[in-house]
mmCIF file of C-alpha atoms in Angstrom:
data_model
loop_
_atom_site.group_PDB
_atom_site.id
_atom_site.type_symbol
_atom_site.label_atom_id
_atom_site.label_comp_id
_atom_site.label_asym_id
_atom_site.label_seq_id
_atom_site.Cartn_x
_atom_site.Cartn_y
_atom_site.Cartn_z
ATOM 1 C CA UNK A 98 87.715 120.258 103.158
ATOM 2 C CA UNK A 99 88.148 116.743 104.478
ATOM 3 C CA UNK A 100 87.847 115.023 107.840
ATOM 4 C CA UNK A 101 90.802 112.951 109.033
ATOM 5 C CA UNK A 102 89.458 109.369 109.260
ATOM 6 C CA UNK A 103 91.006 108.629 112.672
ATOM 7 C CA UNK A 104 91.250 111.964 114.528
ATOM 8 C CA UNK A 105 88.099 113.528 113.094
ATOM 9 C CA UNK A 106 89.997 116.814 112.571
ATOM 10 C CA UNK A 107 88.689 119.024 109.786
ATOM 11 C CA UNK A 108 91.419 119.907 107.272
ATOM 12 C CA UNK A 109 91.026 122.547 104.564
ATOM 13 C CA UNK A 110 92.972 123.995 101.651
ATOM 14 C CA UNK A 111 92.964 127.644 100.661
ATOM 15 C CA UNK A 112 94.360 129.903 97.969
ATOM 16 C CA UNK A 113 96.662 132.795 98.732
ATOM 17 C CA UNK A 114 97.940 135.189 96.091
ATOM 18 C CA UNK A 115 101.208 134.260 94.320
ATOM 19 C CA UNK A 116 102.367 131.548 96.681
ATOM 20 C CA UNK A 117 101.386 130.691 100.192
ATOM 21 C CA UNK A 118 98.504 128.352 99.329
ATOM 22 C CA UNK A 119 97.776 126.628 102.636
ATOM 23 C CA UNK A 120 96.647 123.428 104.275
ATOM 24 C CA UNK A 121 95.116 124.042 107.731
ATOM 25 C CA UNK A 122 93.448 122.081 110.498
ATOM 26 C CA UNK A 123 90.339 124.002 111.501
ATOM 27 C CA UNK A 124 90.009 124.563 115.245
ATOM 28 C CA UNK A 125 87.125 126.331 116.956
ATOM 29 C CA UNK A 126 87.978 129.938 117.802
ATOM 30 C CA UNK A 127 91.318 129.937 115.950
ATOM 31 C CA UNK A 128 92.482 132.865 113.845
ATOM 32 C CA UNK A 129 94.255 131.853 110.632
ATOM 33 C CA UNK A 130 95.531 135.346 110.012
ATOM 34 C CA UNK A 131 94.139 136.405 106.661
ATOM 35 C CA UNK A 132 94.842 139.122 105.583
ATOM 36 C CA UNK A 133 97.286 140.070 108.348
ATOM 37 C CA UNK A 134 99.726 137.173 107.846
ATOM 38 C CA UNK A 135 100.396 135.168 104.700
ATOM 39 C CA UNK A 136 103.179 133.369 102.879
ATOM 40 C CA UNK A 137 101.786 134.770 99.615
ATOM 41 C CA UNK A 138 102.683 137.974 97.791
ATOM 42 C CA UNK A 139 100.179 140.455 96.345
ATOM 43 C CA UNK A 140 99.844 140.268 92.557
ATOM 44 C CA UNK A 141 100.936 143.900 92.279
ATOM 45 C CA UNK A 142 103.976 143.124 94.468
ATOM 46 C CA UNK A 143 104.730 143.412 98.172
ATOM 47 C CA UNK A 144 103.364 141.624 101.179
ATOM 48 C CA UNK A 145 99.685 140.835 101.613
ATOM 49 C CA UNK A 146 97.819 143.813 103.071
ATOM 50 C CA UNK A 147 101.112 145.713 102.952
ATOM 51 C CA UNK A 148 102.464 143.859 105.987
ATOM 52 C CA UNK A 149 104.628 141.080 104.573
ATOM 53 C CA UNK A 150 104.133 139.257 107.883
ATOM 54 C CA UNK A 151 104.124 135.449 107.955
ATOM 55 C CA UNK A 152 103.642 135.075 111.729
ATOM 56 C CA UNK A 153 101.928 136.959 114.531
ATOM 57 C CA UNK A 154 101.023 136.035 118.103
ATOM 58 C CA UNK A 155 97.487 134.682 118.382
ATOM 59 C CA UNK A 156 97.367 133.567 114.741
ATOM 60 C CA UNK A 157 97.722 129.991 113.558
ATOM 61 C CA UNK A 158 100.434 128.816 111.207
ATOM 62 C CA UNK A 159 99.413 126.554 108.324
ATOM 63 C CA UNK A 160 100.112 122.853 108.669
ATOM 64 C CA UNK A 161 101.682 123.107 105.205
ATOM 65 C CA UNK A 162 102.026 125.771 102.549
ATOM 66 C CA UNK A 163 102.977 125.802 98.876
ATOM 67 C CA UNK A 164 105.369 128.292 97.331
ATOM 68 C CA UNK A 165 105.116 128.820 94.432
ATOM 69 C CA UNK A 166 101.329 128.725 94.254
ATOM 70 C CA UNK A 167 99.692 125.467 93.201
ATOM 71 C CA UNK A 168 95.983 126.452 93.424
ATOM 72 C CA UNK A 169 94.687 123.602 95.627
ATOM 73 C CA UNK A 170 91.231 122.324 94.829
ATOM 74 C CA UNK A 171 89.459 119.185 96.082
ATOM 75 C CA UNK A 172 91.002 117.019 98.785
ATOM 76 C CA UNK A 173 90.434 113.700 100.512
ATOM 77 C CA UNK A 174 92.001 111.385 103.044
ATOM 78 C CA UNK A 175 92.699 107.846 101.910
ATOM 79 C CA UNK A 176 91.490 104.907 104.031
ATOM 80 C CA UNK A 177 94.105 102.470 102.733
ATOM 81 C CA UNK A 178 91.774 99.745 101.485
ATOM 82 C CA UNK A 179 93.887 99.024 98.369
ATOM 83 C CA UNK A 180 97.207 100.768 99.039
ATOM 84 C CA UNK A 181 97.896 100.267 102.734
ATOM 85 C CA UNK A 182 101.014 102.491 102.807
ATOM 86 C CA UNK A 183 98.805 105.455 101.778
ATOM 87 C CA UNK A 184 96.444 104.989 104.733
ATOM 88 C CA UNK A 185 95.520 108.351 106.316
ATOM 89 C CA UNK A 186 97.516 110.285 103.711
ATOM 90 C CA UNK A 187 95.939 113.511 102.516
ATOM 91 C CA UNK A 188 95.524 113.909 98.744
ATOM 92 C CA UNK A 189 95.013 117.380 97.274
ATOM 93 C CA UNK A 190 94.086 118.129 93.660
ATOM 94 C CA UNK A 191 96.042 121.041 92.147
ATOM 95 C CA UNK A 192 94.832 123.339 89.390
ATOM 96 C CA UNK A 193 97.855 125.534 88.656
ATOM 97 C CA UNK A 194 100.327 122.973 89.952
ATOM 98 C CA UNK A 195 98.821 120.347 87.649
ATOM 99 C CA UNK A 196 99.445 117.426 89.957
ATOM 100 C CA UNK A 197 98.024 115.503 92.878
ATOM 101 C CA UNK A 198 99.803 116.251 96.139
ATOM 102 C CA UNK A 199 100.111 113.253 98.472
ATOM 103 C CA UNK A 200 100.858 114.531 101.973
ATOM 104 C CA UNK A 201 102.174 112.024 104.500
ATOM 105 C CA UNK A 202 101.180 113.017 108.034
ATOM 106 C CA UNK A 203 102.975 112.056 111.242
ATOM 107 C CA UNK A 204 100.387 110.211 113.364
ATOM 108 C CA UNK A 205 101.743 111.588 116.635
ATOM 109 C CA UNK A 206 102.339 115.264 115.778
ATOM 110 C CA UNK A 207 99.867 115.839 112.931
ATOM 111 C CA UNK A 208 102.659 117.519 110.948
ATOM 112 C CA UNK A 209 103.403 116.865 107.300
ATOM 113 C CA UNK A 210 106.426 114.551 106.961
ATOM 114 C CA UNK A 211 106.798 114.886 103.197
ATOM 115 C CA UNK A 212 104.988 115.522 99.944
ATOM 116 C CA UNK A 213 104.895 113.346 96.844
ATOM 117 C CA UNK A 214 103.615 114.840 93.600
ATOM 118 C CA UNK A 215 101.603 112.422 91.456
ATOM 119 C CA UNK A 216 100.431 112.579 87.816
ATOM 120 C CA UNK A 217 102.764 115.483 86.968
ATOM 121 C CA UNK A 218 103.352 114.208 83.422
ATOM 122 C CA UNK A 219 99.623 114.327 82.610
ATOM 123 C CA UNK A 220 99.641 118.137 82.177
ATOM 124 C CA UNK A 221 96.092 118.431 83.565
ATOM 125 C CA UNK A 222 94.379 120.836 85.959
ATOM 126 C CA UNK A 223 93.100 118.501 88.666
ATOM 127 C CA UNK A 224 89.787 119.690 90.106
ATOM 128 C CA UNK A 225 88.584 117.024 92.531
ATOM 129 C CA UNK A 226 89.696 113.803 94.198
ATOM 130 C CA UNK A 227 87.749 111.286 96.232
ATOM 131 C CA UNK A 228 88.009 107.703 97.406
ATOM 132 C CA UNK A 229 85.447 105.426 95.828
ATOM 133 C CA UNK A 230 83.614 102.582 97.573
ATOM 134 C CA UNK A 231 86.037 100.168 95.862
ATOM 135 C CA UNK A 232 89.002 101.814 97.648
ATOM 136 C CA UNK A 233 90.437 103.412 94.504
ATOM 137 C CA UNK A 234 91.123 107.135 94.216
ATOM 138 C CA UNK A 235 89.063 108.922 91.558
ATOM 139 C CA UNK A 236 90.323 112.205 90.147
ATOM 140 C CA UNK A 237 88.594 114.701 87.830
ATOM 141 C CA UNK A 238 90.197 117.330 85.614
ATOM 142 C CA UNK A 239 88.552 120.553 84.461
ATOM 143 C CA UNK A 240 89.687 120.594 80.820
ATOM 144 C CA UNK A 241 87.151 121.135 78.022
ATOM 145 C CA UNK A 242 87.374 117.405 77.377
ATOM 146 C CA UNK A 243 87.924 116.513 81.005
ATOM 147 C CA UNK A 244 89.378 113.259 82.209
ATOM 148 C CA UNK A 245 88.591 110.841 84.992
ATOM 149 C CA UNK A 246 91.557 109.031 86.540
ATOM 150 C CA UNK A 247 91.396 105.936 88.731
ATOM 151 C CA UNK A 248 94.343 105.021 90.962
ATOM 152 C CA UNK A 249 94.339 101.574 92.550
#
């Protein structure tokens, strides 16, 4: 989970089975649908909970979802101290996807404009990402001989 630095909204990532991993903005009293609606597919086949529904009245849609599954892990918003064009972008560490997802958010609508996938050639399961006091992004992997990356 991470708080947007300007709006204060709480954003979270979650795993769904076989696709449908989501990014949501948490709102008091909202229903995010699990297990009634999902963009994922059960591991044994078929829709989640046997419904196959992706939408239903009274249930929130994700801000963004990944298909195929990427297994989102840690996430952080970037303040833009060193890389101004990344200011207020959301960065999500991916385990199965083996990359860092940079999500560019429209300031007015709160919707994702596009995704850039970083560090794909590293072939690492990225576990956590945070912005350090120096303004750089720090990223941890979960390999036996894990790595620490610094992006500045």
